[in-house]
Amino acid sequence: MIVVSIANQKGGEGKTTTSLNLAWGLARRGKKTLLIDIDPQANSTGIFLNPEGLDKSMHNIFQSKAKIREVMVKTEVENLNIAPSRLTLAEAETIAAIVDAPYILRDALADLEKEIDFCVIDCPPSLSIFTINALVASNYVIIPLQAEKFSVDGILGLQQTITSIKKRINPSLEIMGALVTQLKPQTLLTKTIIPVLTKYFRIFDNSISDGVAVGESHLARKSVYEYNKSSRQAQEYEGFIEEFLNELKK
């Protein structure tokens, strides 16, 4: 099982959109995929389920150290399951003081190793105990971000956290790269910022352009492929997923 965290401590960078469309795209390719939502806002969950109608969610994982299989739900998308979140997950941040708190998610995933091909983790917009759990459990990190100054300003803290976790807890953790989202390619800011970003991380060759298809797909509770497979954003996410899979072969 390959575990991938979609992380950035800044909100509005495209984490949920990237998590959803990566998980959906992998499932469409016949990969047994699990999408884990560890953001208390539960935006990924809301595409598939009513978060407030759930009996069990990731809250149970962090509060009672249950196994993921006890909360995962099969979606209507073939090969795609979700481990859902709900607002009450925020209450579980109190576990941060517990000695083994960073390992809860990794331990919860242990018995799925031979059942799931890919696990995609939608992280919250913070460097909370939930994001730390995701990084400890992951093989790779993908960082969605916009080509703007405030996105660059927030990179250093995330980079330091990843480096620390790799050094102290999870030596196999690797940053696969940054995915530029909501790209406006002709602006001076974009042309200035992209070279700066490459100093921090590898940048995926594929990027996701600014456009309405992504936002409209959320309203329709669909992936961008299902909503409008001919849209530029759908084609760009397809290119990104192929690039992601090719990186794994290297």
PDB file of C-alpha atoms in Angstrom:
ATOM      1  CA  MET A   1       0.000   0.000   0.000  1.00  0.00           C
ATOM      2  CA  ILE A   2       1.307   3.415  -0.972  1.00  0.00           C
ATOM      3  CA  VAL A   3       0.231   6.215   1.369  1.00  0.00           C
ATOM      4  CA  VAL A   4       0.203   9.801   0.076  1.00  0.00           C
ATOM      5  CA  SER A   5      -0.526  12.903   2.152  1.00  0.00           C
ATOM      6  CA  ILE A   6      -1.927  15.973   0.419  1.00  0.00           C
ATOM      7  CA  ALA A   7      -0.685  18.694   2.742  1.00  0.00           C
ATOM      8  CA  ASN A   8      -0.287  22.435   3.069  1.00  0.00           C
ATOM      9  CA  GLN A   9      -0.865  24.417   6.263  1.00  0.00           C
ATOM     10  CA  LYS A  10      -2.424  27.260   4.276  1.00  0.00           C
ATOM     11  CA  GLY A  11      -6.092  26.996   3.353  1.00  0.00           C
ATOM     12  CA  GLY A  12      -7.491  27.464  -0.132  1.00  0.00           C
ATOM     13  CA  GLU A  13      -4.543  25.873  -1.934  1.00  0.00           C
ATOM     14  CA  GLY A  14      -6.450  22.947  -3.463  1.00  0.00           C
ATOM     15  CA  LYS A  15      -5.815  20.138  -0.952  1.00  0.00           C
ATOM     16  CA  THR A  16      -9.332  18.721  -0.974  1.00  0.00           C
ATOM     17  CA  THR A  17      -9.725  19.093  -4.739  1.00  0.00           C
ATOM     18  CA  THR A  18      -6.400  17.346  -5.328  1.00  0.00           C
ATOM     19  CA  SER A  19      -7.159  14.606  -2.790  1.00  0.00           C
ATOM     20  CA  LEU A  20     -10.553  13.907  -4.336  1.00  0.00           C
ATOM     21  CA  ASN A  21      -9.414  13.855  -7.928  1.00  0.00           C
ATOM     22  CA  LEU A  22      -6.252  11.854  -7.235  1.00  0.00           C
ATOM     23  CA  ALA A  23      -8.230   9.224  -5.317  1.00  0.00           C
ATOM     24  CA  TRP A  24     -10.986   9.174  -7.948  1.00  0.00           C
ATOM     25  CA  GLY A  25      -8.461   8.958 -10.781  1.00  0.00           C
ATOM     26  CA  LEU A  26      -6.578   6.065  -9.174  1.00  0.00           C
ATOM     27  CA  ALA A  27      -9.840   4.188  -8.557  1.00  0.00           C
ATOM     28  CA  ARG A  28     -10.824   4.726 -12.207  1.00  0.00           C
ATOM     29  CA  ARG A  29      -7.554   3.039 -13.157  1.00  0.00           C
ATOM     30  CA  GLY A  30      -8.556  -0.067 -11.232  1.00  0.00           C
ATOM     31  CA  LYS A  31      -6.501   0.700  -8.119  1.00  0.00           C
ATOM     32  CA  LYS A  32      -8.086  -0.181  -4.782  1.00  0.00           C
ATOM     33  CA  THR A  33      -8.069   3.245  -3.211  1.00  0.00           C
ATOM     34  CA  LEU A  34      -8.875   4.637   0.225  1.00  0.00           C
ATOM     35  CA  LEU A  35      -9.453   8.363   0.717  1.00  0.00           C
ATOM     36  CA  ILE A  36      -8.903   9.415   4.337  1.00  0.00           C
ATOM     37  CA  ASP A  37     -10.384  12.734   5.424  1.00  0.00           C
ATOM     38  CA  ILE A  38      -8.636  14.087   8.532  1.00  0.00           C
ATOM     39  CA  ASP A  39      -9.848  17.650   8.147  1.00  0.00           C
ATOM     40  CA  PRO A  40     -12.591  18.471  10.699  1.00  0.00           C
ATOM     41  CA  GLN A  41     -14.245  20.623   8.026  1.00  0.00           C
ATOM     42  CA  ALA A  42     -15.040  17.295   6.290  1.00  0.00           C
ATOM     43  CA  ASN A  43     -15.149  18.740   2.766  1.00  0.00           C
ATOM     44  CA  SER A  44     -13.954  15.517   1.110  1.00  0.00           C
ATOM     45  CA  THR A  45     -16.479  13.538   3.129  1.00  0.00           C
ATOM     46  CA  GLY A  46     -19.311  15.862   2.099  1.00  0.00           C
ATOM     47  CA  ILE A  47     -18.851  14.917  -1.553  1.00  0.00           C
ATOM     48  CA  PHE A  48     -19.897  11.347  -0.773  1.00  0.00           C
ATOM     49  CA  LEU A  49     -21.790  11.386   2.539  1.00  0.00           C
ATOM     50  CA  ASN A  50     -23.591  13.557   5.071  1.00  0.00           C
ATOM     51  CA  PRO A  51     -20.906  13.966   7.757  1.00  0.00           C
ATOM     52  CA  GLU A  52     -23.426  14.631  10.507  1.00  0.00           C
ATOM     53  CA  GLY A  53     -25.286  11.405   9.759  1.00  0.00           C
ATOM     54  CA  LEU A  54     -22.306   9.172  10.442  1.00  0.00           C
ATOM     55  CA  ASP A  55     -22.179   6.691  13.304  1.00  0.00           C
ATOM     56  CA  LYS A  56     -18.399   6.371  13.048  1.00  0.00           C
ATOM     57  CA  SER A  57     -15.716   8.592  11.587  1.00  0.00           C
ATOM     58  CA  MET A  58     -12.040   9.455  11.949  1.00  0.00           C
ATOM     59  CA  HIS A  59     -12.982  10.911  15.333  1.00  0.00           C
ATOM     60  CA  ASN A  60     -13.268   7.315  16.556  1.00  0.00           C
ATOM     61  CA  ILE A  61      -9.797   6.510  15.231  1.00  0.00           C
ATOM     62  CA  PHE A  62      -8.151   9.304  17.200  1.00  0.00           C
ATOM     63  CA  GLN A  63     -10.261   8.990  20.339  1.00  0.00           C
ATOM     64  CA  SER A  64     -10.435   5.226  20.756  1.00  0.00           C
ATOM     65  CA  LYS A  65      -7.621   4.099  18.448  1.00  0.00           C
ATOM     66  CA  ALA A  66      -9.998   1.991  16.353  1.00  0.00           C
ATOM     67  CA  LYS A  67      -8.924   0.415  13.072  1.00  0.00           C
ATOM     68  CA  ILE A  68      -9.609   2.187   9.795  1.00  0.00           C
ATOM     69  CA  ARG A  69     -11.709  -0.707   8.534  1.00  0.00           C
ATOM     70  CA  GLU A  70     -14.183   0.037  11.347  1.00  0.00           C
ATOM     71  CA  VAL A  71     -14.998   3.469   9.913  1.00  0.00           C
ATOM     72  CA  MET A  72     -14.337   3.164   6.167  1.00  0.00           C
ATOM     73  CA  VAL A  73     -17.323   3.357   3.838  1.00  0.00           C
ATOM     74  CA  LYS A  74     -17.615   2.103   0.272  1.00  0.00           C
ATOM     75  CA  THR A  75     -18.513   4.894  -2.147  1.00  0.00           C
ATOM     76  CA  GLU A  76     -20.533   4.627  -5.336  1.00  0.00           C
ATOM     77  CA  VAL A  77     -17.256   4.875  -7.248  1.00  0.00           C
ATOM     78  CA  GLU A  78     -15.850   1.435  -8.018  1.00  0.00           C
ATOM     79  CA  ASN A  79     -12.616   0.690  -6.119  1.00  0.00           C
ATOM     80  CA  LEU A  80     -12.968   3.786  -3.923  1.00  0.00           C
ATOM     81  CA  ASN A  81     -13.589   3.758  -0.163  1.00  0.00           C
ATOM     82  CA  ILE A  82     -13.567   6.719   2.197  1.00  0.00           C
ATOM     83  CA  ALA A  83     -12.647   7.005   5.873  1.00  0.00           C
ATOM     84  CA  PRO A  84     -14.873   9.999   6.636  1.00  0.00           C
ATOM     85  CA  SER A  85     -14.474  12.999   8.904  1.00  0.00           C
ATOM     86  CA  ARG A  86     -16.907  15.183  10.783  1.00  0.00           C
ATOM     87  CA  LEU A  87     -16.715  18.390  12.802  1.00  0.00           C
ATOM     88  CA  THR A  88     -16.281  16.499  16.102  1.00  0.00           C
ATOM     89  CA  LEU A  89     -12.812  15.416  14.922  1.00  0.00           C
ATOM     90  CA  ALA A  90     -11.550  18.805  16.116  1.00  0.00           C
ATOM     91  CA  GLU A  91     -12.188  17.656  19.699  1.00  0.00           C
ATOM     92  CA  ALA A  92      -9.572  14.939  19.275  1.00  0.00           C
ATOM     93  CA  GLU A  93      -6.708  17.450  19.022  1.00  0.00           C
ATOM     94  CA  THR A  94      -6.314  17.025  22.777  1.00  0.00           C
ATOM     95  CA  ILE A  95      -4.467  13.757  22.055  1.00  0.00           C
ATOM     96  CA  ALA A  96      -1.385  15.814  21.147  1.00  0.00           C
ATOM     97  CA  ALA A  97      -0.066  15.405  24.705  1.00  0.00           C
ATOM     98  CA  ILE A  98      -0.160  11.599  24.509  1.00  0.00           C
ATOM     99  CA  VAL A  99       3.233   9.968  23.954  1.00  0.00           C
ATOM    100  CA  ASP A 100       2.151   7.780  21.035  1.00  0.00           C
ATOM    101  CA  ALA A 101      -0.160  10.398  19.458  1.00  0.00           C
ATOM    102  CA  PRO A 102       1.850  10.741  16.205  1.00  0.00           C
ATOM    103  CA  TYR A 103       1.505   7.014  15.486  1.00  0.00           C
ATOM    104  CA  ILE A 104      -2.279   6.580  15.794  1.00  0.00           C
ATOM    105  CA  LEU A 105      -3.082   6.779  12.081  1.00  0.00           C
ATOM    106  CA  ARG A 106      -0.134   4.597  11.062  1.00  0.00           C
ATOM    107  CA  ASP A 107      -1.211   1.914  13.528  1.00  0.00           C
ATOM    108  CA  ALA A 108      -4.837   2.161  12.396  1.00  0.00           C
ATOM    109  CA  LEU A 109      -3.792   1.502   8.787  1.00  0.00           C
ATOM    110  CA  ALA A 110      -1.611  -1.506   9.556  1.00  0.00           C
ATOM    111  CA  ASP A 111      -4.141  -4.224   8.795  1.00  0.00           C
ATOM    112  CA  LEU A 112      -5.060  -2.795   5.360  1.00  0.00           C
ATOM    113  CA  GLU A 113      -1.611  -3.281   3.845  1.00  0.00           C
ATOM    114  CA  LYS A 114      -2.667  -6.116   1.503  1.00  0.00           C
ATOM    115  CA  GLU A 115      -6.193  -4.849   0.738  1.00  0.00           C
ATOM    116  CA  ILE A 116      -5.541  -1.312  -0.492  1.00  0.00           C
ATOM    117  CA  ASP A 117      -3.243  -0.190  -3.316  1.00  0.00           C
ATOM    118  CA  PHE A 118      -3.310   3.545  -2.572  1.00  0.00           C
ATOM    119  CA  CYS A 119      -4.283   5.578   0.458  1.00  0.00           C
ATOM    120  CA  VAL A 120      -4.751   9.318  -0.150  1.00  0.00           C
ATOM    121  CA  ILE A 121      -4.940  11.536   2.956  1.00  0.00           C
ATOM    122  CA  ASP A 122      -6.696  14.903   2.800  1.00  0.00           C
ATOM    123  CA  CYS A 123      -4.952  16.907   5.533  1.00  0.00           C
ATOM    124  CA  PRO A 124      -6.318  19.954   7.404  1.00  0.00           C
ATOM    125  CA  PRO A 125      -4.953  23.454   6.685  1.00  0.00           C
ATOM    126  CA  SER A 126      -2.633  23.428   9.703  1.00  0.00           C
ATOM    127  CA  LEU A 127       0.403  21.653  11.130  1.00  0.00           C
ATOM    128  CA  SER A 128      -1.804  20.002  13.740  1.00  0.00           C
ATOM    129  CA  ILE A 129      -1.492  16.556  15.304  1.00  0.00           C
ATOM    130  CA  PHE A 130      -3.668  15.287  12.435  1.00  0.00           C
ATOM    131  CA  THR A 131      -1.213  16.464   9.770  1.00  0.00           C
ATOM    132  CA  ILE A 132       1.672  15.039  11.790  1.00  0.00           C
ATOM    133  CA  ASN A 133      -0.154  11.684  11.935  1.00  0.00           C
ATOM    134  CA  ALA A 134      -0.602  11.771   8.166  1.00  0.00           C
ATOM    135  CA  LEU A 135       3.093  12.457   7.571  1.00  0.00           C
ATOM    136  CA  VAL A 136       4.172   9.717   9.965  1.00  0.00           C
ATOM    137  CA  ALA A 137       1.937   7.231   8.109  1.00  0.00           C
ATOM    138  CA  SER A 138       2.906   8.317   4.576  1.00  0.00           C
ATOM    139  CA  ASN A 139       5.406   7.310   1.951  1.00  0.00           C
ATOM    140  CA  TYR A 140       4.992  10.550   0.001  1.00  0.00           C
ATOM    141  CA  VAL A 141       3.767  14.115   0.391  1.00  0.00           C
ATOM    142  CA  ILE A 142       2.221  16.189  -2.387  1.00  0.00           C
ATOM    143  CA  ILE A 143       1.896  19.916  -1.695  1.00  0.00           C
ATOM    144  CA  PRO A 144      -0.810  21.779  -3.624  1.00  0.00           C
ATOM    145  CA  LEU A 145      -0.179  25.508  -3.717  1.00  0.00           C
ATOM    146  CA  GLN A 146      -0.918  28.621  -5.693  1.00  0.00           C
ATOM    147  CA  ALA A 147       1.698  30.710  -7.445  1.00  0.00           C
ATOM    148  CA  GLU A 148       1.389  33.649  -5.069  1.00  0.00           C
ATOM    149  CA  LYS A 149       3.503  35.279  -2.371  1.00  0.00           C
ATOM    150  CA  PHE A 150       1.500  34.096   0.643  1.00  0.00           C
ATOM    151  CA  SER A 151       1.739  30.487  -0.549  1.00  0.00           C
ATOM    152  CA  VAL A 152       5.524  30.769  -0.668  1.00  0.00           C
ATOM    153  CA  ASP A 153       5.628  32.377   2.787  1.00  0.00           C
ATOM    154  CA  GLY A 154       3.987  29.324   4.355  1.00  0.00           C
ATOM    155  CA  ILE A 155       6.250  26.748   2.766  1.00  0.00           C
ATOM    156  CA  LEU A 156       9.141  26.949   5.227  1.00  0.00           C
ATOM    157  CA  GLY A 157       7.174  25.711   8.245  1.00  0.00           C
ATOM    158  CA  LEU A 158       5.809  22.737   6.329  1.00  0.00           C
ATOM    159  CA  GLN A 159       9.220  21.908   4.935  1.00  0.00           C
ATOM    160  CA  GLN A 160      10.750  21.982   8.433  1.00  0.00           C
ATOM    161  CA  THR A 161       8.021  19.722   9.803  1.00  0.00           C
ATOM    162  CA  ILE A 162       8.488  17.187   7.007  1.00  0.00           C
ATOM    163  CA  THR A 163      12.268  17.234   7.469  1.00  0.00           C
ATOM    164  CA  SER A 164      11.915  16.697  11.226  1.00  0.00           C
ATOM    165  CA  ILE A 165       9.477  13.795  10.839  1.00  0.00           C
ATOM    166  CA  LYS A 166      11.692  12.184   8.204  1.00  0.00           C
ATOM    167  CA  LYS A 167      14.724  12.490  10.466  1.00  0.00           C
ATOM    168  CA  ARG A 168      13.146  11.382  13.749  1.00  0.00           C
ATOM    169  CA  ILE A 169      10.163   9.139  12.972  1.00  0.00           C
ATOM    170  CA  ASN A 170       9.605   8.197   9.318  1.00  0.00           C
ATOM    171  CA  PRO A 171      12.826   7.952   7.289  1.00  0.00           C
ATOM    172  CA  SER A 172      10.931   6.687   4.225  1.00  0.00           C
ATOM    173  CA  LEU A 173       8.905   9.902   3.905  1.00  0.00           C
ATOM    174  CA  GLU A 174       9.571  11.768   0.660  1.00  0.00           C
ATOM    175  CA  ILE A 175       8.238  14.989  -0.828  1.00  0.00           C
ATOM    176  CA  MET A 176       7.148  13.936  -4.308  1.00  0.00           C
ATOM    177  CA  GLY A 177       6.557  17.505  -5.350  1.00  0.00           C
ATOM    178  CA  ALA A 178       4.383  20.587  -5.356  1.00  0.00           C
ATOM    179  CA  LEU A 179       1.323  20.803  -7.583  1.00  0.00           C
ATOM    180  CA  VAL A 180       0.553  24.340  -8.694  1.00  0.00           C
ATOM    181  CA  THR A 181      -3.210  24.944  -8.621  1.00  0.00           C
ATOM    182  CA  GLN A 182      -5.504  27.768  -9.756  1.00  0.00           C
ATOM    183  CA  LEU A 183      -2.753  28.786 -12.163  1.00  0.00           C
ATOM    184  CA  LYS A 184      -3.026  32.034 -14.093  1.00  0.00           C
ATOM    185  CA  PRO A 185      -0.138  31.452 -16.525  1.00  0.00           C
ATOM    186  CA  GLN A 186       0.064  34.851 -18.162  1.00  0.00           C
ATOM    187  CA  THR A 187       0.430  36.977 -15.041  1.00  0.00           C
ATOM    188  CA  LEU A 188       3.715  38.573 -14.010  1.00  0.00           C
ATOM    189  CA  LEU A 189       3.276  37.200 -10.470  1.00  0.00           C
ATOM    190  CA  THR A 190       3.088  33.640 -11.748  1.00  0.00           C
ATOM    191  CA  LYS A 191       6.176  34.064 -13.902  1.00  0.00           C
ATOM    192  CA  THR A 192       8.020  35.470 -10.872  1.00  0.00           C
ATOM    193  CA  ILE A 193       6.872  32.997  -8.229  1.00  0.00           C
ATOM    194  CA  ILE A 194       7.303  29.678 -10.074  1.00  0.00           C
ATOM    195  CA  PRO A 195      11.123  29.945 -10.189  1.00  0.00           C
ATOM    196  CA  VAL A 196      11.092  30.729  -6.447  1.00  0.00           C
ATOM    197  CA  LEU A 197       9.018  27.624  -5.704  1.00  0.00           C
ATOM    198  CA  THR A 198      11.535  25.391  -7.463  1.00  0.00           C
ATOM    199  CA  LYS A 199      14.105  26.343  -4.830  1.00  0.00           C
ATOM    200  CA  TYR A 200      12.030  24.538  -2.220  1.00  0.00           C
ATOM    201  CA  PHE A 201      10.475  21.544  -3.976  1.00  0.00           C
ATOM    202  CA  ARG A 202      10.263  19.740  -7.246  1.00  0.00           C
ATOM    203  CA  ILE A 203       7.313  21.183  -9.155  1.00  0.00           C
ATOM    204  CA  PHE A 204       5.097  18.778 -11.095  1.00  0.00           C
ATOM    205  CA  ASP A 205       5.242  19.418 -14.829  1.00  0.00           C
ATOM    206  CA  ASN A 206       1.456  19.338 -14.877  1.00  0.00           C
ATOM    207  CA  SER A 207      -0.398  22.172 -13.158  1.00  0.00           C
ATOM    208  CA  ILE A 208      -4.071  22.932 -12.631  1.00  0.00           C
ATOM    209  CA  SER A 209      -5.324  26.112 -14.279  1.00  0.00           C
ATOM    210  CA  ASP A 210      -7.805  28.545 -12.815  1.00  0.00           C
ATOM    211  CA  GLY A 211     -11.349  27.851 -13.981  1.00  0.00           C
ATOM    212  CA  VAL A 212     -14.929  27.166 -12.965  1.00  0.00           C
ATOM    213  CA  ALA A 213     -15.067  23.402 -13.590  1.00  0.00           C
ATOM    214  CA  VAL A 214     -13.486  22.489 -10.227  1.00  0.00           C
ATOM    215  CA  GLY A 215     -15.810  24.662  -8.141  1.00  0.00           C
ATOM    216  CA  GLU A 216     -18.859  23.536 -10.088  1.00  0.00           C
ATOM    217  CA  SER A 217     -17.870  19.878  -9.650  1.00  0.00           C
ATOM    218  CA  HIS A 218     -17.847  20.367  -5.865  1.00  0.00           C
ATOM    219  CA  LEU A 219     -21.358  21.791  -5.978  1.00  0.00           C
ATOM    220  CA  ALA A 220     -22.431  18.804  -8.080  1.00  0.00           C
ATOM    221  CA  ARG A 221     -20.681  16.462  -5.571  1.00  0.00           C
ATOM    222  CA  LYS A 222     -18.645  14.878  -8.339  1.00  0.00           C
ATOM    223  CA  SER A 223     -15.049  14.595  -9.442  1.00  0.00           C
ATOM    224  CA  VAL A 224     -14.024  17.030 -12.126  1.00  0.00           C
ATOM    225  CA  TYR A 225     -13.863  14.031 -14.522  1.00  0.00           C
ATOM    226  CA  GLU A 226     -17.479  13.094 -13.894  1.00  0.00           C
ATOM    227  CA  TYR A 227     -18.656  16.667 -13.973  1.00  0.00           C
ATOM    228  CA  ASN A 228     -16.956  17.700 -17.202  1.00  0.00           C
ATOM    229  CA  LYS A 229     -14.364  15.298 -18.566  1.00  0.00           C
ATOM    230  CA  SER A 230     -13.612  17.628 -21.488  1.00  0.00           C
ATOM    231  CA  SER A 231     -12.774  20.580 -19.221  1.00  0.00           C
ATOM    232  CA  ARG A 232      -9.207  21.827 -19.083  1.00  0.00           C
ATOM    233  CA  GLN A 233      -9.009  21.045 -15.360  1.00  0.00           C
ATOM    234  CA  ALA A 234     -10.117  17.431 -15.869  1.00  0.00           C
ATOM    235  CA  GLN A 235      -7.455  16.919 -18.506  1.00  0.00           C
ATOM    236  CA  GLU A 236      -4.848  18.577 -16.276  1.00  0.00           C
ATOM    237  CA  TYR A 237      -5.676  16.334 -13.332  1.00  0.00           C
ATOM    238  CA  GLU A 238      -5.419  13.331 -15.637  1.00  0.00           C
ATOM    239  CA  GLY A 239      -1.961  14.501 -16.677  1.00  0.00           C
ATOM    240  CA  PHE A 240      -0.970  15.015 -13.044  1.00  0.00           C
ATOM    241  CA  ILE A 241      -2.080  11.482 -12.090  1.00  0.00           C
ATOM    242  CA  GLU A 242      -0.097   9.966 -14.945  1.00  0.00           C
ATOM    243  CA  GLU A 243       2.925  11.984 -13.823  1.00  0.00           C
ATOM    244  CA  PHE A 244       2.372  10.795 -10.245  1.00  0.00           C
ATOM    245  CA  LEU A 245       2.261   7.140 -11.339  1.00  0.00           C
ATOM    246  CA  ASN A 246       5.355   7.574 -13.483  1.00  0.00           C
ATOM    247  CA  GLU A 247       7.249   9.047 -10.522  1.00  0.00           C
ATOM    248  CA  LEU A 248       6.494   5.888  -8.539  1.00  0.00           C
ATOM    249  CA  LYS A 249       8.201   3.788 -11.219  1.00  0.00           C
ATOM    250  CA  LYS A 250      11.490   5.671 -10.906  1.00  0.00           C
TER     251      LYS A 250
END
